Coordinates of C-alpha atoms in Angstrom, one line a residue:
M1 CA 114.7 89.8 43.6
M2 CA 118.3 90.7 42.9
N3 CA 117.3 94.2 41.7
I4 CA 115.3 94.7 44.9
V5 CA 118.3 93.7 47.0
H6 CA 120.6 96.0 45.1
R7 CA 118.2 98.9 45.3
K8 CA 117.8 98.4 49.1
T9 CA 121.6 98.2 49.5
L10 CA 122.2 101.3 47.5
A11 CA 119.5 103.2 49.4
L12 CA 120.9 102.1 52.8
L13 CA 124.5 103.1 51.7
T14 CA 123.2 106.5 50.5
L15 CA 121.4 107.1 53.7
S16 CA 124.3 106.0 55.8
L17 CA 126.7 108.3 54.0
G18 CA 124.2 111.2 54.3
I19 CA 123.9 110.7 58.1
L20 CA 127.7 110.3 58.5
A21 CA 128.1 113.6 56.8
H22 CA 126.0 115.1 59.6
L23 CA 127.6 113.2 62.6
H24 CA 129.2 116.4 63.9
A25 CA 126.1 118.5 63.4
E26 CA 123.4 118.7 66.0
S27 CA 120.5 118.2 63.5
L28 CA 119.6 116.6 60.2
E29 CA 117.1 118.6 58.2
F30 CA 114.1 116.7 56.7
K31 CA 111.6 118.2 54.3
S32 CA 107.9 117.8 55.0
E33 CA 104.6 117.9 53.1
H34 CA 101.0 117.8 54.3
F35 CA 98.3 116.5 52.0
Y36 CA 94.7 115.6 52.2
I37 CA 93.1 112.7 50.4
D38 CA 89.4 113.3 49.9
D39 CA 88.6 109.6 49.4
G40 CA 91.4 108.5 51.6
L41 CA 92.4 108.1 55.2
P42 CA 89.1 108.0 57.1
H43 CA 90.2 109.1 60.5
A44 CA 93.0 110.8 62.3
Q45 CA 93.3 108.1 64.9
V46 CA 95.3 105.2 63.5
N47 CA 95.4 102.2 65.9
D48 CA 97.5 99.8 63.9
M49 CA 99.3 99.3 60.6
L50 CA 100.4 96.3 58.5
Q51 CA 102.0 95.6 55.2
D52 CA 100.6 92.3 53.8
S53 CA 102.3 89.7 51.7
Q54 CA 101.1 91.4 48.5
G55 CA 102.6 94.7 49.4
F56 CA 99.4 96.6 50.4
L57 CA 99.5 98.8 53.5
W58 CA 96.5 98.4 55.8
F59 CA 95.5 101.1 58.4
A60 CA 93.2 100.3 61.3
T61 CA 91.4 103.5 62.2
Q62 CA 88.5 104.6 64.4
H63 CA 86.3 105.0 61.4
G64 CA 87.0 102.1 59.1
L65 CA 89.7 99.9 57.6
A66 CA 91.8 101.6 55.0
R67 CA 94.0 99.8 52.3
Y68 CA 96.7 101.8 50.5
D69 CA 98.1 100.7 47.2
G70 CA 100.7 103.4 46.9
Y71 CA 98.4 105.8 45.1
H72 CA 94.9 105.6 46.6
F73 CA 93.1 104.5 49.7
R74 CA 90.2 102.1 49.7
V75 CA 88.1 102.3 52.9
F76 CA 86.0 99.4 54.2
L77 CA 83.0 100.4 56.4
P78 CA 80.0 98.5 57.8
D79 CA 77.0 98.2 55.5
S80 CA 73.8 97.0 57.0
A81 CA 72.7 95.8 53.5
D82 CA 75.8 93.6 53.1
P83 CA 76.3 90.8 55.6
H84 CA 79.8 90.3 54.4
S85 CA 81.0 93.9 55.2
I86 CA 83.3 94.6 58.1
S87 CA 81.4 94.2 61.4
H88 CA 82.4 97.5 63.0
A89 CA 84.0 100.8 62.0
N90 CA 86.4 101.1 65.0
V91 CA 89.3 98.9 63.9
R92 CA 91.8 98.2 66.7
T93 CA 94.4 95.6 65.4
L94 CA 95.5 93.7 62.4
A95 CA 97.3 90.4 61.6
E96 CA 97.9 88.2 58.5
D97 CA 98.1 84.5 58.4
N98 CA 100.3 82.3 56.2
R99 CA 97.5 81.8 53.7
G100 CA 97.2 85.6 53.0
N101 CA 94.0 86.1 55.0
L102 CA 93.8 89.4 56.8
W103 CA 92.4 89.3 60.4
I104 CA 90.9 92.4 61.8
G105 CA 90.1 93.0 65.5
T106 CA 87.4 95.7 66.0
S107 CA 85.2 97.1 68.8
G108 CA 82.5 94.8 67.3
G109 CA 84.1 91.4 67.0
L110 CA 86.7 89.7 64.9
N111 CA 86.8 89.7 61.1
K112 CA 88.5 87.5 58.6
Y113 CA 88.9 89.2 55.2
D114 CA 89.1 86.9 52.2
R115 CA 90.6 89.0 49.5
R116 CA 89.7 86.5 46.7
E117 CA 86.0 86.7 47.6
N118 CA 86.3 90.3 48.8
K119 CA 84.2 89.3 51.8
F120 CA 84.5 89.7 55.6
Y121 CA 83.6 86.8 57.8
H122 CA 82.6 87.6 61.4
F123 CA 83.4 86.0 64.8
M124 CA 81.2 87.3 67.6
P125 CA 80.6 86.5 71.3
L126 CA 77.5 84.5 71.9
Q127 CA 75.7 84.2 75.2
Q128 CA 76.0 80.8 76.9
D129 CA 78.5 79.6 74.3
S130 CA 82.0 79.2 75.7
A131 CA 83.3 78.3 72.2
S132 CA 82.8 81.9 71.1
L133 CA 84.7 85.1 71.6
S134 CA 85.1 86.4 75.2
S135 CA 84.0 89.9 74.2
E136 CA 83.4 92.1 71.2
T137 CA 86.3 94.6 71.7
I138 CA 89.6 93.2 70.6
Y139 CA 92.9 95.0 71.3
H140 CA 95.6 92.7 69.9
L141 CA 96.0 89.8 67.5
Y142 CA 99.0 87.5 67.3
Y143 CA 99.4 84.8 64.6
D144 CA 101.8 82.1 65.8
A145 CA 102.5 80.6 62.4
Q146 CA 101.0 77.3 63.6
D147 CA 97.5 78.0 62.3
H148 CA 96.5 79.6 65.6
L149 CA 95.4 83.2 66.1
W150 CA 95.7 84.5 69.6
I151 CA 93.1 87.2 70.6
I152 CA 93.5 89.7 73.4
H153 CA 90.4 91.6 74.4
S154 CA 90.2 95.1 75.8
N155 CA 89.6 93.7 79.3
G156 CA 92.7 91.5 78.9
L157 CA 91.0 88.2 78.4
I158 CA 92.7 85.7 76.1
D159 CA 91.2 83.5 73.3
R160 CA 92.8 81.3 70.6
L161 CA 91.3 80.7 67.2
N162 CA 92.2 77.7 65.1
I163 CA 92.1 79.3 61.6
I164 CA 91.5 75.9 59.9
S165 CA 88.6 74.6 62.0
G166 CA 87.3 77.9 63.2
Q167 CA 87.2 76.6 66.8
I168 CA 87.7 79.2 69.5
T169 CA 89.1 78.4 72.9
R170 CA 88.9 80.6 76.0
Y171 CA 91.8 80.4 78.5
R172 CA 91.0 81.0 82.1
H173 CA 93.0 80.4 85.3
D174 CA 91.8 77.4 87.3
P175 CA 93.3 77.3 90.8
R176 CA 92.6 73.5 90.9
N177 CA 94.5 72.9 87.7
P178 CA 98.3 73.5 87.9
F179 CA 98.4 73.3 84.1
S180 CA 96.0 76.2 83.5
I181 CA 97.2 79.7 82.6
T182 CA 98.4 81.7 85.6
H183 CA 95.9 84.5 85.3
D184 CA 92.8 85.2 83.2
R185 CA 94.2 88.4 81.8
V186 CA 97.2 90.0 80.1
Y187 CA 98.2 93.6 79.9
S188 CA 96.1 94.9 77.0
W189 CA 98.0 97.8 75.5
A190 CA 95.8 100.1 73.4
N191 CA 99.1 101.2 71.8
R192 CA 99.9 99.0 68.8
L193 CA 103.7 99.3 68.6
P194 CA 105.0 95.9 67.5
Q195 CA 107.3 95.6 70.6
L196 CA 104.3 95.8 73.0
T197 CA 103.2 92.2 72.7
P198 CA 102.6 89.9 75.7
I199 CA 102.6 86.9 73.3
I200 CA 105.6 85.6 71.3
R201 CA 106.7 82.5 69.5
D202 CA 110.4 81.6 70.2
H203 CA 113.0 80.1 67.9
A204 CA 112.0 76.5 68.9
G205 CA 108.3 77.2 68.1
A206 CA 107.1 77.5 71.7
V207 CA 104.4 80.2 72.4
W208 CA 105.0 82.3 75.6
I209 CA 102.3 84.4 77.2
G210 CA 102.9 87.0 79.9
T211 CA 99.9 87.6 82.1
L212 CA 99.0 89.9 85.0
H213 CA 100.4 87.2 87.3
G214 CA 103.3 85.5 85.7
L215 CA 104.8 83.8 82.6
N216 CA 103.3 80.9 80.8
R217 CA 104.6 78.4 78.1
Y218 CA 101.9 77.0 76.0
N219 CA 102.0 73.2 75.2
D220 CA 100.2 72.6 71.9
A221 CA 100.3 68.9 72.3
D222 CA 97.9 68.7 75.2
D223 CA 96.5 72.3 75.1
S224 CA 98.0 73.2 78.5
F225 CA 100.5 75.6 80.1
S226 CA 103.8 75.2 82.0
R227 CA 104.8 77.8 84.5
A228 CA 106.9 76.4 87.3
S229 CA 109.8 74.6 85.4
I230 CA 112.3 77.5 85.1
T231 CA 113.7 77.8 88.6
S232 CA 112.5 78.2 92.2
L233 CA 112.8 82.0 91.6
Q234 CA 110.1 81.7 88.9
S235 CA 107.5 80.4 91.4
T236 CA 108.3 82.9 94.1
I237 CA 108.7 86.1 92.1
L238 CA 107.7 85.8 88.5
D239 CA 104.4 84.1 89.1
T240 CA 103.2 87.3 91.0
V241 CA 104.3 90.0 88.6
T242 CA 102.4 91.9 85.8
I243 CA 104.2 91.2 82.5
A244 CA 104.2 94.2 80.1
S245 CA 105.6 92.5 77.0
L246 CA 108.0 89.7 75.9
F247 CA 111.0 89.5 73.6
E248 CA 113.5 86.9 72.4
D249 CA 117.0 88.1 71.5
S250 CA 119.5 86.7 69.0
D251 CA 121.0 84.4 71.7
N252 CA 117.6 82.8 72.3
R253 CA 117.2 84.4 75.7
L254 CA 113.7 85.5 76.7
W255 CA 113.4 89.0 78.1
I256 CA 110.4 89.8 80.4
P257 CA 109.7 93.5 81.1
T258 CA 107.3 93.9 84.0
W259 CA 105.1 96.6 85.4
G260 CA 106.6 97.4 88.8
E261 CA 109.2 94.6 89.3
G262 CA 111.8 95.6 86.7
L263 CA 113.1 93.2 84.0
F264 CA 113.7 89.5 84.0
R265 CA 115.8 87.4 81.6
Y266 CA 115.3 83.7 81.1
D267 CA 118.1 81.7 79.5
P268 CA 116.8 78.3 78.4
A269 CA 120.3 76.9 77.8
S270 CA 121.1 77.1 81.5
N271 CA 117.5 77.2 82.7
T272 CA 118.3 80.3 84.8
L273 CA 116.5 83.5 85.5
S274 CA 118.2 86.9 86.1
H275 CA 116.5 89.9 87.6
F276 CA 117.3 93.5 86.8
R277 CA 115.7 96.3 88.9
Q278 CA 116.1 99.8 90.2
G279 CA 118.4 100.2 93.2
N280 CA 121.7 101.3 94.5
E281 CA 123.7 98.3 93.4
S282 CA 126.4 98.8 90.9
H283 CA 125.2 95.8 88.9
N284 CA 121.9 95.1 87.2
V285 CA 120.5 98.6 87.9
L286 CA 117.6 100.1 86.0
P287 CA 116.4 103.7 86.0
D288 CA 112.9 102.5 86.9
N289 CA 111.0 99.3 87.7
F290 CA 108.2 100.1 85.3
C291 CA 109.3 98.6 82.0
Y292 CA 107.4 98.7 78.7
Y293 CA 109.5 96.8 76.2
I294 CA 112.9 95.7 75.1
F295 CA 114.3 95.4 71.6
Q296 CA 117.5 94.5 69.8
D297 CA 119.0 96.7 67.0
C298 CA 120.8 95.4 63.9
Q299 CA 124.1 95.6 65.8
N300 CA 122.7 93.2 68.4
S301 CA 122.6 95.9 71.1
L302 CA 119.7 95.6 73.5
W303 CA 117.6 98.7 74.5
L304 CA 115.0 98.9 77.2
Y305 CA 112.2 101.5 77.3
T306 CA 111.0 102.3 80.9
S307 CA 108.7 104.9 82.4
R308 CA 111.7 107.1 83.1
G309 CA 113.3 106.8 79.6
L310 CA 115.6 104.7 77.5
C311 CA 118.6 102.6 78.7
Y312 CA 120.9 100.1 77.0
L313 CA 122.6 96.9 78.0
D314 CA 126.3 97.0 78.8
P315 CA 127.5 93.4 77.9
A316 CA 130.7 93.7 79.8
A317 CA 129.0 94.5 83.1
D318 CA 125.8 92.6 82.2
G319 CA 123.8 95.6 83.4
F320 CA 121.9 98.5 82.0
V321 CA 123.0 102.1 81.5
Y322 CA 120.6 105.0 81.4
F323 CA 120.8 106.9 78.1
D324 CA 121.1 110.6 79.0
N325 CA 122.4 112.7 76.1
S326 CA 121.4 116.0 77.7
V327 CA 123.5 118.1 75.3
N328 CA 121.1 117.7 72.4
I329 CA 117.8 116.8 74.1
P330 CA 115.6 119.5 75.7
E331 CA 114.6 118.9 79.3
H332 CA 111.0 118.1 78.4
N333 CA 112.1 115.5 75.8
K334 CA 114.4 113.4 78.0
Q335 CA 112.3 110.3 77.8
L336 CA 112.9 109.1 74.3
L337 CA 110.5 106.5 72.8
P338 CA 112.4 104.2 70.3
F339 CA 110.2 102.8 67.5
Y340 CA 112.6 101.5 64.7
A341 CA 116.2 100.2 64.4
Q342 CA 117.8 100.6 61.0
E343 CA 120.2 98.1 59.4
D344 CA 123.1 100.6 59.7
G345 CA 122.8 100.9 63.5
Y346 CA 120.7 104.0 63.8
I347 CA 117.6 104.0 66.0
W348 CA 114.6 106.2 65.4
T349 CA 113.2 107.7 68.6
T350 CA 110.5 110.3 69.3
K351 CA 109.4 112.4 72.2
G352 CA 106.7 115.1 72.0
E353 CA 107.2 117.1 68.8
E354 CA 110.8 116.0 68.3
I355 CA 112.3 113.1 66.4
Y356 CA 115.9 111.9 67.1
L357 CA 118.4 109.3 65.7
I358 CA 120.7 107.5 68.1
H359 CA 123.7 105.5 66.9
S360 CA 123.6 102.1 68.7
Q361 CA 127.4 101.9 69.0
T362 CA 128.7 105.5 69.5
H363 CA 125.4 106.6 71.3
N364 CA 125.7 109.9 69.3
L365 CA 122.3 111.6 69.0
L366 CA 121.1 113.5 66.0
S367 CA 117.9 115.7 66.0
I368 CA 115.7 115.4 62.9
S369 CA 114.8 119.0 62.0
V370 CA 111.4 119.6 60.4
D371 CA 109.5 122.8 59.7
T372 CA 107.4 124.5 62.4
Q373 CA 104.1 123.6 60.8
F374 CA 105.0 120.0 60.6
K375 CA 105.9 120.0 64.3
K376 CA 102.6 121.6 65.1
N377 CA 100.7 118.9 63.2
L378 CA 102.9 116.2 64.7
G379 CA 102.1 117.4 68.2
A380 CA 103.0 115.9 71.5
N381 CA 100.5 113.0 71.0
A382 CA 101.4 109.4 71.7
L383 CA 102.9 107.2 69.0
D384 CA 100.2 104.5 68.6
A385 CA 101.2 102.5 65.5
F386 CA 104.3 101.8 63.4
C387 CA 105.1 99.9 60.2
R388 CA 108.1 99.7 57.8
D389 CA 107.1 98.9 54.2
S390 CA 109.1 97.0 51.6
F391 CA 110.4 100.2 50.0
G392 CA 112.0 101.3 53.2
N393 CA 109.4 103.9 54.1
L394 CA 108.6 104.3 57.8
W395 CA 104.9 104.7 58.6
F396 CA 103.7 105.7 62.0
G397 CA 100.4 106.9 63.5
R398 CA 100.2 109.4 66.3
E399 CA 97.1 109.9 68.5
H400 CA 94.5 111.9 66.6
R401 CA 97.2 113.2 64.1
G402 CA 96.7 110.9 61.1
V403 CA 99.6 109.0 59.5
L404 CA 103.2 110.1 59.0
R405 CA 105.3 108.6 56.1
L406 CA 109.0 109.1 56.4
N407 CA 111.4 108.3 53.5
P408 CA 114.9 108.1 55.1
L409 CA 116.6 108.1 51.6
S410 CA 115.0 111.3 50.4
Q411 CA 114.9 112.8 53.9
Y412 CA 111.2 113.6 53.3
F413 CA 108.2 113.5 55.6
N414 CA 104.6 113.2 54.4
H415 CA 101.7 114.0 56.8
I416 CA 98.6 112.2 55.6
L417 CA 95.5 113.7 57.1
P418 CA 91.9 112.4 57.2
A419 CA 89.4 113.0 54.4
T420 CA 87.8 116.4 54.4
N421 CA 84.2 115.3 54.0
R422 CA 83.4 115.9 57.7
T423 CA 81.8 112.6 58.5
L424 CA 83.7 112.3 61.8
L425 CA 83.1 113.8 65.2
P426 CA 85.5 116.7 65.8
E427 CA 88.6 115.8 67.9
K428 CA 88.4 116.4 71.6
S429 CA 84.7 117.2 71.3
T430 CA 82.7 117.9 74.5
I431 CA 79.3 116.1 74.3
Y432 CA 76.4 117.8 76.1
A433 CA 73.5 115.6 74.9
I434 CA 72.8 112.4 73.1
L435 CA 69.2 111.5 72.1
K436 CA 67.8 108.6 70.2
S437 CA 66.3 110.0 67.0
R438 CA 62.6 109.6 66.5
D439 CA 62.7 110.2 62.7
H440 CA 65.9 108.1 62.1
P441 CA 65.5 104.8 64.0
S442 CA 69.2 103.8 63.6
S443 CA 70.6 107.2 64.5
L444 CA 71.4 109.4 67.5
W445 CA 71.3 113.2 67.9
V446 CA 74.6 114.5 69.4
L447 CA 75.0 118.0 70.7
T448 CA 78.4 119.6 71.3
P449 CA 79.0 123.2 72.5
N450 CA 78.8 124.5 68.9
E451 CA 77.4 121.8 66.7
L452 CA 74.4 119.6 66.2
L453 CA 75.2 116.2 64.6
L454 CA 73.3 113.1 63.6
Y455 CA 75.1 109.8 64.1
D456 CA 74.2 107.0 61.8
H457 CA 74.9 103.8 63.8
L458 CA 74.8 101.5 60.7
R459 CA 77.3 103.5 58.7
Q460 CA 79.3 104.5 61.8
Q461 CA 79.5 108.2 60.7
F462 CA 78.3 111.7 61.7
S463 CA 76.3 114.2 59.6
F464 CA 76.7 117.8 60.5
I465 CA 73.1 119.1 60.7
E466 CA 74.0 122.5 62.2
D467 CA 77.5 123.8 62.8
R468 CA 79.1 127.2 63.4
T469 CA 77.4 128.6 60.3
F470 CA 74.1 127.9 62.2
H471 CA 74.9 130.8 64.6
N472 CA 74.8 133.3 61.7
R473 CA 71.1 132.6 61.2
L474 CA 70.2 133.6 64.8
D475 CA 69.0 136.9 66.1
R476 CA 72.2 136.9 68.2
P477 CA 75.2 134.5 67.9
C478 CA 74.9 131.7 70.4
N479 CA 77.5 131.4 73.2
N480 CA 77.1 127.7 73.7
F481 CA 74.7 124.8 73.2
V482 CA 73.7 123.2 76.5
C483 CA 70.8 120.8 76.2
L484 CA 68.7 119.1 73.5
F485 CA 65.1 117.8 73.2
Q486 CA 63.3 116.2 70.3
D487 CA 59.6 116.9 70.2
D488 CA 56.7 114.7 69.2
D489 CA 56.6 116.4 65.7
H490 CA 60.4 115.5 65.4
S491 CA 61.4 119.2 65.7
L492 CA 64.3 120.0 68.0
W493 CA 64.6 122.4 70.9
I494 CA 68.1 123.5 71.9
G495 CA 68.9 125.3 75.2
T496 CA 71.9 127.6 75.2
S497 CA 74.1 129.2 77.8
G498 CA 73.2 132.8 77.3
T499 CA 71.2 133.3 74.1
G500 CA 67.9 131.6 75.1
L501 CA 66.0 128.8 73.5
I502 CA 66.2 127.7 69.9
H503 CA 63.4 125.8 68.0
R504 CA 64.6 124.0 64.9
K505 CA 61.7 122.6 62.8
T506 CA 62.1 119.6 60.5
D507 CA 62.2 121.8 57.4
G508 CA 65.2 123.7 58.9
H509 CA 63.3 126.8 60.0
I510 CA 64.7 128.3 63.1
T511 CA 63.1 130.4 65.8
Q512 CA 65.0 131.9 68.7
Y513 CA 63.3 132.8 72.0
R514 CA 65.0 135.4 74.2
Y515 CA 64.4 136.7 77.7
R516 CA 63.0 140.3 77.9
K517 CA 62.9 141.8 81.4
N518 CA 59.6 143.7 81.0
D519 CA 57.8 141.1 79.0
S520 CA 56.3 138.4 81.1
T521 CA 55.4 136.3 78.0
T522 CA 59.0 135.6 77.2
I523 CA 61.3 132.9 78.5
S524 CA 62.4 133.2 82.2
H525 CA 66.1 133.4 81.5
D526 CA 68.5 133.1 78.5
L527 CA 70.5 130.3 80.1
V528 CA 68.5 127.1 79.5
W529 CA 69.4 124.0 81.4
C530 CA 66.7 121.5 80.6
I531 CA 63.6 120.9 78.4
H532 CA 60.7 118.5 79.0
R533 CA 57.3 117.8 77.5
D534 CA 54.9 116.2 79.9
K535 CA 52.1 113.7 79.3
A536 CA 49.5 116.5 79.2
G537 CA 51.4 118.0 76.2
R538 CA 52.9 121.0 78.1
L539 CA 56.5 122.0 77.2
W540 CA 58.6 123.0 80.2
I541 CA 61.9 124.9 80.2
G542 CA 64.2 125.0 83.2
S543 CA 66.6 127.9 83.2
N544 CA 68.6 130.1 85.5
Y545 CA 67.2 132.5 88.2
S546 CA 63.4 132.6 88.3
G547 CA 63.9 129.7 85.9
L548 CA 60.8 127.8 85.1
S549 CA 58.7 128.5 82.0
R550 CA 55.9 126.8 80.1
Y551 CA 55.5 127.2 76.4
R552 CA 52.1 128.2 75.0
E553 CA 51.9 127.0 71.4
E554 CA 48.6 128.7 70.6
S555 CA 50.2 132.2 71.2
D556 CA 53.9 131.2 70.7
S557 CA 54.7 132.7 74.1
F558 CA 55.6 131.6 77.6
V559 CA 54.2 131.5 81.1
R560 CA 56.7 132.1 83.8
Y561 CA 56.4 130.4 87.2
S562 CA 57.7 132.4 90.1
F563 CA 55.9 131.4 93.2
G564 CA 57.0 133.4 96.2
S565 CA 60.3 135.0 96.9
D566 CA 62.1 131.7 97.5
I567 CA 61.6 130.4 94.0
M568 CA 62.5 133.8 92.6
N569 CA 66.0 133.4 93.9
V570 CA 66.6 129.8 92.9
P571 CA 70.0 129.9 91.0
G572 CA 69.2 127.1 88.6
M573 CA 66.5 124.7 87.4
W574 CA 68.8 121.8 86.5
C575 CA 66.4 119.0 85.6
I576 CA 62.7 118.1 85.2
L577 CA 61.2 114.6 85.7
E578 CA 57.7 113.4 85.4
Q579 CA 56.2 110.5 87.3
R580 CA 53.8 108.0 85.9
S581 CA 51.1 109.6 88.0
G582 CA 51.7 112.9 86.2
A583 CA 53.5 114.6 89.1
I584 CA 56.4 116.8 87.9
W585 CA 59.6 117.1 89.9
I586 CA 62.1 119.9 89.4
G587 CA 65.7 119.6 90.6
T588 CA 67.3 122.9 91.4
E589 CA 70.6 124.2 92.9
V590 CA 68.9 124.7 96.3
G591 CA 66.4 121.8 96.6
L592 CA 63.7 119.6 95.1
Y593 CA 60.4 121.1 94.0
R594 CA 57.1 119.5 93.1
Y595 CA 54.6 121.0 90.6
D596 CA 50.9 120.6 91.4
S597 CA 49.0 120.9 88.2
D598 CA 45.6 121.3 90.0
K599 CA 46.8 124.3 92.0
D600 CA 49.3 125.4 89.3
S601 CA 51.8 125.8 92.1
L602 CA 55.3 124.7 93.2
T603 CA 56.1 123.2 96.6
C604 CA 59.6 122.7 98.1
V605 CA 59.9 119.1 99.2
L606 CA 63.6 118.8 99.9
D607 CA 65.5 122.0 100.9
G608 CA 69.2 122.8 100.8
L609 CA 70.5 120.2 98.4
S610 CA 71.6 120.6 94.8
I611 CA 69.7 118.2 92.6
F612 CA 71.4 117.8 89.2
T613 CA 69.6 114.7 87.8

């Protein structure tokens, strides 16, 4: 233990001297490195991070739970053959209890990981059972060190789990009970910065919960809540505000940032409540009334992050001062997001592609300089998760950008990117079609503008069936995939936005059907909007102008339907629907048409309206 303390002290001293040497410079240069781990980080979206009592780092991602031992990642994914695998791949939040058990909140329930047995135990919502979880999707977990795990769901509902008995209690507001919680819901931040918590345990062991309507103190003895014992101001103002987060400072005062009503401070010693808000007064002024969180640095200075940027408390005036160091901060980066306070008084902040250090006493600001490629990978995405490990490394996850590891001593950044095995949906993908697979019962077909994917629901991963290389096998490269249909023989038909209709058989063989003006046996148009096979076995293709065709399998050709001048000028056949009676309805840009199979004709039923679905 003494060696660790000495090593940390030496590292801190070395870092402080290094920063002091740059105090008069505008930037401090950090080196950076980007590396991929083929069996490593499973997804670029990291929702939460935690270092456990044994030193392992855990990453909650959209495609599995990852454990990092300093050398390798181990990824935990759902396995339908293993009832003790993790319940869902989308992991949202993490917590560890005082027995060393890891608790994992996912989009598919709560999991307890027993590391001795290497098993996951599941807690799920059950119909007609109020002693089960309120919902499957969990956004935040808070362990109160009293054998209670507080659970916040994506919809803001609150549950509490007794980790010894396994009993779950749901907390709901009851207007007839003054000792019930003030509101059913809390503000459920998707962002997992540690400061953004609406639940805290204070120095005396009391648990406080900030809801959408006021502040609550939990009484464990009788499983109730107190809310009106602070002052008369509490019942008239604080009971009606939306609380964003909670924080207790070193003087045991409770700070309450709210969403729209500024900042409150409760002093239990005097039982008084102070209110800070935006205004023209010279005292207690904030830059904005929408406050996210407050934190205290190692020099005991208090900092508040609002929707208009960062401010700090002036103890002499007992008011807040807006931090505006416009000399070194570009205009688009004025709103700094603080995420970590070092022991030497420096605060790490970020905004967009930039990272800055602020000294808590002098308020000097230092820009962290990294190479252009690193800034490009860093991007302007939101900071979603943060963790400091026992070696002093700073880990933070940015939206869809993987994980960043920063070593302040060596002044080195590592950018850890997802595995390269392409089992994930491409970032920012546009989805044009989703179909239940006929040949893979647990899977879905997913169509993006340039790719055909198969999603395995049990494994929670994508397989790239056809991607951009697929276009090289066509008669003419495809502009865009538009629609998808799986036939009775499990083959796939793909409509495109300018290169016709594509038929992909189960053996991978591909045929492309194109429009030819002087050949009436070809498809009506190269822009295909919809595909449908009716009960009589006929395959219909809706496309652009003159846009209805029927496929003839016996001759591998098409019949075009162009009944009269009106239908010839219809701009688009958007959708096709078949009734149980066998009647076929076609929605177009200029009206609704009905196909009469006996007469082999189309009749306009509703004129002048665009029918898209």
